[in-house]
Amino acid sequence: MEDITPPSAGLAGSQVHGDPKTALALLDDFEDKFGRNLTELENQQTLSNFYKGSPPKWINYYIAEEQNTPLVKRNGYNHIIQQIKKCREMKRVFSYINLFHQPGSGGSTLAMQILWDLRKDFKCATIKPVNAETAVIADHIIKLFTEGGPNDQRTLLLLDDNVSEENLTESLNMEIAKQEINATNPMAILLNTKRKHTIVAGDPLSLRSNLSNEELNNFKLKEAEMKLSHSDEEMKLFHGFNLMKNNFNKKYVANLSSIKEIKDYVKRNKPACNTELFSVLALLNSYVPGSFLPLSRCLNFLNPRYTSYQQTSAEQMTTLQDPPHMIPETNMALEIPPDNNTEQLHFEKDMKPFMKLIVVFSRDETKSECVRLAHPMIANEFLKILAEAGITKGEIAKRFLESCKPNEPPYVVKMIKSLLIKREILEENKEMFSRLILDIKDEGEESILVLPKAEDVLDYEDLIVKLQVNVERKHAFFEKYLIYSKPSRYKSEPSHIQRDVDMCCSKYLLQHSKPASSCHSIMDRSFPGLFSCLDRGYCSYFLERITEHTRKKHEEQMSEVNAAMNYVLSNIVLSNKDETSQVLRTLTDLRGILWRFVEKIYQSPEFFLLVLLLFWPNEPQHQHLHFKVDLNSIVENMKTAFDQKYKKYFRSRYLRPLFFLGQDTGLKRLVHSWKVHSVHTKHRKNPKQKRKTWANLDWGNNQLWKDSDIQNLLLRVRGVFKKQQLFAYVEDKEIAIYSDQAFVSYQGPASFFLGFTIKGPVAYDIKFEQDGEGAHVDKFMESKEDLGRTSS
């Protein structure tokens, strides 16, 4: 996508206005201030470049609209529009939608079309590829929303087109909480477009390189329209359009006359500079789709003695200098800046055999025209031609890295990392190495040979730190995956899996960390890590140390919701191990700590879990709470947060109950599911029963709920079935909850033990009252499919 900032992109009257490093490019007033300045010929050329394969620009949509010749929309268009409107109706401060697309399938074009069409309803902007932390981008988003004051707060519709690699969603949530934003309208909806080579069919939020019959027909109609204003020779060069019209057919690419001409040229001119440059472009466009090289850098390949004038910034490229032009009869050197038109003429002349497959376009952050191939499929085909000519991917990668210098600009460093480090996710599992490294290994080469070249360009220490962060992040995910869920109600992972995950993480961090540089303490634990302390068998003294550690962290970071959550959770965990511990806070104290964040938007299922635990009224005493919480709203928000954060990962797994409501008061009423297991197995003499652990406990086992010790421990909650939906009575309200059991059609009162998964409140051991006489009958039936799965 072309990340230009239209003349209106300054944020008028705001702190972001006029700052060239602002992270956002605003779409307002684009038509009046830019579009109408182009001539008819320029309009035609702009569209021709787009059809050939140049990244989409806002001007393409403007021209198409003005000329009433709309671009072809892919089938996901209507679904995404509906999702955006749904997000706005939800009244959440911040929402996001992910659009995954295979390279060259039109994902960026579709996303920009959506912003263009919704620009009257939203304040639309794109996130530019500036070298900024996600916290800075989040701050700019908030400033853009609030710049007009409380009476002018249009919801932002933001496009992150393969730009932000870090978790912008988390940063924005944290920044909203930090700045205590009170918005009457939703602040922002973020449309994330992410390139992905492997995409499963059937997802309406994923674009594949495969068109439907309706889409193919639309492209045929568009072709007929284009032929009215473009010659047959021009149409042959519209590779971006033609590939889609031909449904991404590989044979179409292989049979292109330009490809055949290039194949003959390469056989005769294998060592030529232009062949070498085209090889590098093909490698980059195949393995890092969307990448490019500035025209000035391409000229360095074609003529190593070429000089670029703009050498004043650390973010600009280092190039070899020509001998200076000397002023006659002086010792002074005269520097002559190259003309962009002259540069492009030189480039087109030297690259003439390849120009039919190359696009040249402008891009802000390089201060130069940029070059790439017309489509990733063309890049793939040319790499095959090179392989037949004996030029391997390893050789090309090595040559590209040799051309790089220390202190390269951020976009070059990002390309190198994508080539060598970024791994493809296949069916929720990541490959062990990047696609390029795997393919180089398949060629029979030692892929490690390209890494020393990369070290000269990348800050190796910085790379190791980022790898450490990545390892810790992956470990945190596996903790959640293994603790919050299991394969099915009746099946658990082997006991060694969690141990192996912990060991691998610890071993990696130990090997790659300097002894004095580690900022991670044995006391620092994630939310699921704290939850699992009981199952790991930690003693009361160690749990007290962890609780005190989380207290200090919370006091140091009073505005950080995660620190508050960890302190609250550590108290709950410790109370289930030692209810007499002197370091425990009261339930009222913990409510006060969490209450400070309840009014703020924080989209974490874990946060809503704690809110439900702490603020669910104590039913027997009907104790009046000083803090008023809408439990139905919390349950709904928790479900939404779960769907956004975990549903795609836990889709077919059984969600474990994490806590239950107990009969006691205060903190003692919050019963950890480990304690349920511990009480149930404490007096068991059967060796098979004693071997049962919390991790493999069968929560659908009727014998568990018939255990008198469990019945004395847990609170039986009253509720009612209405139209197949179960509700729990809470004071004078009915709270919608999930059921862990399948049941026959029933309307009327019921009772159950109330547990809480990471998705929300769930009823266990449901008993139905008969004819209001208080007698209970079992009306549930065992389901062939686990009802605890996330699809419920």
XYZ file of N, CA and C in Angstrom, residues 5-86:
246
model
N 0.971 10.943 2.583
C 0.212 11.818 3.436
C -0.404 12.899 2.571
N -1.712 12.895 2.359
C -2.324 13.931 1.544
C -2.164 15.285 2.197
N -2.369 16.380 1.458
C -2.175 17.711 2.018
C -2.984 17.959 3.268
N -4.062 17.238 3.454
C -4.881 17.430 4.646
C -4.426 16.581 5.806
N -3.314 15.858 5.634
C -2.960 14.867 6.640
C -2.442 15.474 7.925
N -2.115 16.747 7.943
C -1.791 17.378 9.209
C -3.023 17.380 10.083
N -2.836 17.328 11.396
C -3.979 17.287 12.298
C -4.266 18.714 12.742
N -5.138 19.394 12.024
C -5.359 20.819 12.228
C -5.725 21.125 13.666
N -5.001 22.070 14.248
C -5.288 22.503 15.603
C -4.850 21.540 16.669
N -4.173 20.460 16.328
C -3.763 19.475 17.316
C -2.258 19.474 17.490
N -1.806 18.751 18.509
C -0.365 18.675 18.763
C 0.358 17.905 17.681
N -0.371 17.121 16.898
C 0.261 16.293 15.882
C 0.421 17.064 14.568
N -0.275 18.197 14.449
C -0.288 18.949 13.196
C 1.111 19.399 12.803
N 1.454 19.148 11.541
C 2.723 19.648 11.011
C 3.924 18.814 11.367
N 3.769 17.791 12.170
C 4.905 16.959 12.556
C 5.137 15.910 11.480
N 6.253 15.969 10.754
C 6.476 15.006 9.673
C 6.636 13.591 10.169
N 6.880 13.424 11.459
C 7.075 12.081 11.997
C 5.799 11.527 12.612
N 4.673 12.245 12.459
C 3.428 11.723 13.006
C 3.140 10.349 12.419
N 2.545 9.511 13.239
C 2.343 8.122 12.828
C 1.102 7.929 11.970
N 0.302 8.992 11.794
C -0.969 8.837 11.102
C -1.052 9.731 9.875
N -1.722 9.228 8.835
C -2.008 10.021 7.642
C -3.520 10.117 7.507
N -4.043 11.336 7.674
C -5.484 11.567 7.711
C -6.042 11.730 6.306
N -7.267 11.253 6.105
C -7.868 11.242 4.778
C -8.765 12.452 4.505
N -9.127 13.205 5.540
C -10.051 14.330 5.380
C -9.589 15.326 4.319
N -10.546 15.870 3.598
C -10.327 16.944 2.613
C -9.380 16.552 1.490
N -9.161 15.295 1.279
C -8.229 14.847 0.236
C -8.665 15.342 -1.142
N -9.960 15.231 -1.429
C -10.450 15.578 -2.765
C -10.188 17.046 -3.095
N -10.527 17.948 -2.165
C -10.441 19.380 -2.447
C -9.007 19.863 -2.569
N -8.102 19.255 -1.812
C -6.749 19.813 -1.720
C -5.724 19.111 -2.591
N -6.102 17.967 -3.182
C -5.090 17.253 -3.952
C -5.611 16.720 -5.279
N -6.709 15.988 -5.213
C -7.164 15.238 -6.369
C -7.407 16.053 -7.612
N -7.951 17.256 -7.466
C -8.361 18.014 -8.647
C -7.203 18.722 -9.332
N -5.991 18.564 -8.834
C -4.843 19.211 -9.452
C -4.260 18.401 -10.611
N -4.707 17.167 -10.796
C -4.129 16.319 -11.831
C -4.823 16.524 -13.171
N -4.036 16.432 -14.242
C -4.597 16.512 -15.588
C -5.191 15.159 -15.966
N -5.940 15.149 -17.070
C -6.531 13.906 -17.556
C -5.462 12.873 -17.876
N -4.363 13.336 -18.473
C -3.268 12.429 -18.815
C -2.640 11.835 -17.551
N -2.465 12.672 -16.535
C -1.900 12.182 -15.262
C -2.849 11.192 -14.598
N -4.130 11.464 -14.678
C -5.116 10.517 -14.143
C -4.971 9.151 -14.812
N -4.869 9.169 -16.130
C -4.764 7.930 -16.891
C -3.491 7.172 -16.532
N -2.374 7.919 -16.403
C -1.102 7.292 -16.070
C -1.117 6.703 -14.658
N -1.765 7.407 -13.746
C -1.866 6.936 -12.360
C -2.610 5.602 -12.293
N -3.725 5.520 -13.009
C -4.476 4.262 -13.021
C -3.705 3.155 -13.729
N -2.980 3.521 -14.809
C -2.190 2.511 -15.528
C -1.131 1.910 -14.620
N -0.448 2.747 -13.839
C 0.571 2.251 -12.898
C -0.046 1.298 -11.878
N -1.251 1.651 -11.414
C -1.935 0.799 -10.444
C -2.289 -0.550 -11.060
N -2.839 -0.544 -12.267
C -3.208 -1.795 -12.918
C -1.982 -2.658 -13.225
N -0.844 -2.018 -13.445
C 0.376 -2.788 -13.724
C 0.879 -3.498 -12.471
N 0.678 -2.868 -11.311
C 1.129 -3.523 -10.082
C 1.659 -2.593 -9.026
N 1.605 -1.263 -9.255
C 2.040 -0.319 -8.226
C 1.097 -0.382 -7.030
N 1.591 -0.072 -5.830
C 0.712 -0.086 -4.656
C -0.433 0.898 -4.838
N -1.601 0.609 -4.278
C -2.739 1.531 -4.413
C -2.469 2.852 -3.703
N -2.968 3.937 -4.285
C -2.887 5.275 -3.682
C -4.305 5.819 -3.561
N -4.469 6.783 -2.663
C -5.791 7.379 -2.507
C -6.283 7.991 -3.809
N -5.346 8.501 -4.615
C -5.743 9.135 -5.866
C -6.425 8.143 -6.804
N -6.065 6.848 -6.702
C -6.728 5.843 -7.537
C -8.225 5.791 -7.246
N -8.583 5.865 -5.965
C -9.991 5.799 -5.576
C -10.715 7.094 -5.944
N -9.995 8.200 -5.806
C -10.579 9.490 -6.173
C -10.923 9.517 -7.662
N -9.957 9.116 -8.493
C -10.172 9.131 -9.946
C -11.299 8.176 -10.322
N -11.283 6.972 -9.753
C -12.318 5.978 -10.061
C -13.704 6.500 -9.711
N -13.797 7.216 -8.604
C -15.085 7.762 -8.186
C -15.510 8.919 -9.077
N -14.562 9.810 -9.393
C -14.864 10.963 -10.239
C -15.292 10.529 -11.637
N -14.653 9.497 -12.163
C -14.947 9.036 -13.518
C -16.050 7.979 -13.559
N -16.591 7.660 -12.358
C -17.646 6.642 -12.251
C -17.195 5.306 -12.844
N -15.928 4.961 -12.560
C -15.362 3.678 -13.004
C -14.795 2.957 -11.788
N -15.653 2.494 -10.870
C -15.173 1.938 -9.595
C -14.246 0.739 -9.782
N -13.315 0.594 -8.840
C -12.424 -0.557 -8.842
C -13.214 -1.798 -8.434
N -12.724 -2.953 -8.851
C -13.404 -4.211 -8.506
C -13.200 -4.492 -7.018
N -14.294 -4.772 -6.339
C -14.229 -5.090 -4.907
C -14.220 -6.609 -4.733
N -13.338 -7.082 -3.873
C -13.334 -8.506 -3.569
C -14.480 -8.839 -2.626
N -14.826 -10.123 -2.532
C -16.042 -10.532 -1.837
C -16.070 -10.197 -0.354
N -14.929 -10.001 0.262
C -14.918 -9.700 1.689
C -15.391 -8.299 2.015
N -15.601 -7.477 1.018
C -15.925 -6.059 1.221
C -17.158 -5.881 2.115
N -18.278 -6.470 1.740
C -19.522 -6.269 2.495
C -19.417 -6.799 3.918
N -18.739 -7.931 4.079
C -18.608 -8.520 5.419
C -17.803 -7.601 6.343
N -16.727 -7.024 5.824
C -15.904 -6.139 6.650
C -16.668 -4.867 7.003
N -17.422 -4.319 6.039
C -18.253 -3.143 6.310
C -19.227 -3.447 7.455
N -19.854 -4.623 7.408
C -20.786 -5.018 8.465
C -20.080 -5.131 9.817
N -18.870 -5.711 9.807
C -18.106 -5.859 11.044
C -17.749 -4.506 11.639
N -17.383 -3.560 10.790
C -17.037 -2.213 11.269
C -18.254 -1.546 11.907
N -19.397 -1.642 11.244
C -20.622 -1.052 11.801
C -21.013 -1.732 13.111
N -20.806 -3.042 13.177
C -21.106 -3.784 14.408
C -20.203 -3.310 15.547
